[in-house]
Coordinates of C-alpha atoms in Angstrom, one line a residue:
M1 CA -19.3 18.8 -14.1
G2 CA -16.9 18.2 -11.5
W3 CA -13.4 19.5 -11.0
L4 CA -10.6 17.9 -9.0
V5 CA -8.6 20.9 -7.3
V6 CA -5.5 20.2 -5.5
W7 CA -3.6 22.9 -4.0
S8 CA -0.5 21.2 -2.4
C9 CA 2.1 23.3 -0.4
L10 CA 5.0 21.8 0.7
L11 CA 6.9 23.0 4.0
T12 CA 9.8 24.1 1.4
G13 CA 7.4 25.7 -0.9
P14 CA 6.5 24.6 -4.5
A15 CA 8.7 22.7 -6.5
Q16 CA 10.5 24.8 -9.0
A17 CA 10.6 23.7 -12.7
A18 CA 14.4 22.7 -12.4
D19 CA 14.2 20.8 -8.9
L20 CA 14.3 16.7 -9.1
V21 CA 11.8 15.1 -7.4
D22 CA 11.6 11.2 -6.5
L23 CA 8.4 9.9 -7.9
D24 CA 6.9 6.4 -7.2
I25 CA 3.4 6.4 -8.5
A26 CA 1.9 3.0 -9.4
P27 CA -0.5 2.4 -12.5
Q28 CA -3.9 3.3 -11.3
E29 CA -6.9 5.6 -11.8
L30 CA -5.5 9.0 -13.3
T31 CA -7.4 11.1 -10.8
T32 CA -5.8 9.4 -7.9
A33 CA -2.4 9.3 -9.4
L34 CA -2.8 13.3 -10.0
E35 CA -3.5 13.5 -6.4
L36 CA -0.3 11.8 -5.3
F37 CA 1.6 13.6 -7.9
S38 CA 0.6 17.0 -6.6
R39 CA 1.6 16.1 -3.0
A40 CA 4.9 14.7 -4.1
T41 CA 5.9 17.9 -6.3
G42 CA 3.7 20.6 -4.6
M43 CA 2.3 21.4 -7.9
A44 CA -1.3 22.8 -7.9
V45 CA -3.6 20.7 -10.1
L46 CA -7.1 22.0 -11.4
V47 CA -8.7 19.0 -13.6
D48 CA -12.1 18.3 -14.8
H49 CA -13.1 15.2 -13.0
Q50 CA -15.1 13.8 -15.6
L51 CA -12.1 14.1 -18.1
S52 CA -9.7 12.2 -15.9
S53 CA -11.9 9.8 -14.0
R54 CA -12.3 7.5 -17.0
R55 CA -8.6 7.3 -17.8
H56 CA -5.7 5.2 -16.1
T57 CA -2.1 5.9 -16.2
L58 CA 0.9 3.6 -16.4
G59 CA 2.6 5.5 -13.5
V60 CA 5.7 7.0 -12.9
Q61 CA 8.8 5.9 -11.0
G62 CA 12.2 7.4 -10.9
R63 CA 13.7 11.1 -10.2
F64 CA 12.5 14.0 -12.3
T65 CA 11.8 17.6 -12.7
P66 CA 8.1 17.9 -12.2
S67 CA 7.5 18.7 -15.6
Q68 CA 9.2 15.7 -16.8
G69 CA 7.4 13.3 -14.3
L70 CA 4.1 14.8 -15.5
N71 CA 4.7 14.0 -19.0
V72 CA 5.5 10.4 -18.0
L73 CA 2.5 10.1 -15.9
L74 CA 0.3 11.3 -18.8
S75 CA 2.0 9.3 -21.5
G76 CA -0.6 6.9 -23.0
T77 CA -3.5 8.9 -21.5
G78 CA -4.6 11.0 -24.7
L79 CA -4.2 14.1 -22.2
A80 CA -1.6 16.9 -22.1
A81 CA -0.8 19.5 -19.5
Q82 CA -1.5 23.1 -19.9
Y83 CA 0.5 25.4 -17.3
A84 CA -1.0 28.4 -16.0
R85 CA 2.6 29.0 -14.2
A86 CA 5.4 27.0 -13.3
D87 CA 3.6 25.4 -10.4
A88 CA 0.1 25.0 -11.7
F89 CA -1.4 22.9 -14.5
T90 CA -4.8 21.8 -16.0
L91 CA -5.3 18.8 -18.4
Q92 CA -6.8 19.1 -21.7
P93 CA -7.4 16.5 -24.5
V94 CA -4.3 16.3 -27.0
R95 CA -4.4 18.1 -30.3
V96 CA -2.3 17.4 -33.3
R97 CA 0.3 20.1 -33.8
E98 CA 0.6 21.6 -37.3
V99 CA 3.7 20.7 -39.0
P100 CA 4.8 21.4 -42.2
L101 CA 5.0 18.7 -44.9
P102 CA 8.6 18.0 -46.6
P103 CA 9.0 20.1 -49.8
G104 CA 7.5 18.7 -52.8
V105 CA 5.4 16.3 -50.8
T106 CA 1.7 16.2 -50.8
P107 CA -0.9 13.6 -49.3
G108 CA -2.4 11.5 -52.0
L109 CA -4.3 8.7 -50.1
S110 CA -7.8 8.3 -49.1
D111 CA -8.5 7.7 -45.6
S112 CA -9.4 4.3 -46.1
N113 CA -6.1 3.4 -47.7
Y114 CA -4.0 5.4 -45.5
A115 CA -5.8 3.3 -42.6
A116 CA -4.3 0.3 -44.3
T117 CA -0.9 2.0 -44.2
I118 CA -1.3 3.0 -40.5
Q119 CA -2.1 -0.8 -39.6
A120 CA 0.8 -2.1 -41.7
V121 CA 3.3 0.3 -40.1
I122 CA 2.2 -0.5 -36.5
Q123 CA 2.0 -4.2 -37.1
R124 CA 5.8 -4.0 -38.3
N125 CA 6.4 -2.0 -35.2
L126 CA 4.9 -4.3 -32.8
C127 CA 6.4 -7.6 -34.5
R128 CA 9.9 -6.3 -33.4
S129 CA 9.6 -7.4 -29.7
P130 CA 8.0 -10.6 -28.5
L131 CA 6.5 -8.7 -25.8
T132 CA 4.1 -6.7 -28.2
R133 CA 4.0 -9.4 -31.1
P134 CA 0.4 -9.6 -32.0
G135 CA -1.7 -12.5 -31.5
S136 CA -1.4 -13.2 -27.7
F137 CA -3.3 -10.3 -26.3
R138 CA -6.3 -7.7 -27.0
A139 CA -6.0 -4.2 -26.6
V140 CA -7.7 -0.9 -27.9
L141 CA -5.3 1.9 -29.0
Q142 CA -5.7 5.5 -30.4
V143 CA -3.2 7.6 -32.1
W144 CA -3.1 11.0 -33.1
I145 CA -1.0 11.5 -36.3
G146 CA 0.7 14.7 -37.9
R147 CA 0.6 15.7 -41.5
D148 CA 4.2 14.7 -41.9
G149 CA 3.0 11.0 -40.6
V150 CA 4.7 11.0 -37.5
V151 CA 2.5 9.8 -34.5
Q152 CA 2.5 12.7 -31.7
H153 CA 0.2 11.1 -29.2
S154 CA -1.5 7.8 -28.1
R155 CA -3.9 6.6 -25.6
L156 CA -4.2 3.0 -24.3
V157 CA -8.0 2.6 -24.1
S158 CA -7.9 -0.9 -22.7
S159 CA -5.0 -2.7 -21.4
T160 CA -3.4 -5.8 -22.6
G161 CA -3.6 -7.3 -19.2
D162 CA 0.2 -7.0 -18.5
L163 CA 1.9 -3.8 -17.3
M164 CA 5.1 -4.5 -19.0
R165 CA 3.5 -4.9 -22.2
D166 CA 1.2 -2.0 -21.9
R167 CA 4.3 0.2 -21.3
T168 CA 6.4 -1.2 -24.1
L169 CA 3.2 -0.9 -26.1
V170 CA 2.8 2.9 -25.5
N171 CA 6.5 3.9 -25.5
S172 CA 7.1 2.1 -28.9
L173 CA 4.4 4.4 -30.6
Q174 CA 6.2 7.4 -29.4
N175 CA 7.7 9.5 -32.7
L176 CA 6.6 6.5 -34.7
R177 CA 6.5 7.5 -38.6
I178 CA 3.9 6.4 -40.8
D179 CA 5.3 5.5 -44.2
R180 CA 3.5 8.2 -46.0
P181 CA 2.2 11.8 -44.7
A182 CA -1.6 11.9 -43.4
P183 CA -4.1 13.3 -45.7
S184 CA -5.7 16.4 -44.3
S185 CA -9.2 14.8 -44.2
L186 CA -7.8 12.0 -41.7
R187 CA -10.1 11.8 -38.7
Q188 CA -8.5 12.0 -35.2
P189 CA -7.9 10.0 -33.2
V190 CA -7.5 7.0 -35.0
T191 CA -8.6 4.0 -33.2
L192 CA -6.8 0.5 -33.4
L193 CA -8.0 -2.7 -32.0
L194 CA -5.8 -5.4 -31.4
L195 CA -7.2 -9.1 -31.2
P196 CA -5.8 -12.3 -30.0
D197 CA -5.4 -15.2 -32.5
S198 CA -8.5 -16.8 -31.2
S199 CA -10.7 -14.1 -32.7
G200 CA -9.5 -15.0 -36.3
K201 CA -8.6 -11.4 -37.0
S202 CA -5.6 -10.5 -35.4
M203 CA -2.5 -9.0 -36.9
E204 CA 0.3 -11.6 -38.1
C205 CA 4.0 -11.3 -38.1
T206 CA 5.7 -12.8 -41.0
A207 CA 8.4 -15.5 -39.9
G208 CA 11.1 -13.6 -38.1
E209 CA 9.8 -10.4 -38.9
G210 CA 11.8 -7.7 -37.0
V211 CA 11.5 -9.7 -33.9
S212 CA 14.4 -8.9 -31.4
G213 CA 14.8 -10.5 -27.9
R214 CA 13.9 -8.8 -24.7

């Protein structure tokens, strides 16, 4: 097992949690992106190379605190930061947070029925934008859903081939609410395969369903 260890010290010292830094990290392999992030922020990174090497980031551009920038960098990777201190972190696979169900609500669907509910909600969500409207691209997604039916994390396993679409797709899943609470037996993450029309198995949008202009 290999580890990526980056101890990056700036002349002004490690960045503090409240400091703002300019980040311009393009989409690329996560391992390389973490090295660039460490150099830009002065944060120490200790990461299992096997965990990060098979993943890609959609990058981060803009002015952020180091923790905010890291959250953007990790968006859609299925990984989360675990801080050893304010200026040092490791990465771990995301986990579903325990959240209480609304009073009087109990999950009653089987996993197979709930899978159909997930697909219907995500399809409706994707149909709201012409950029993510199903049928013109292929992608593999994973989502982690809390007991309350809210998508807590996502991972873009394979790109759609369009960076803007990738970002819109990942952003559209943040805090998306499934119509019903998740059954306790639901296996996480839930994997979704989006296929183009040519496959004959793609999701379909009804005419004008929730579609808005860019």
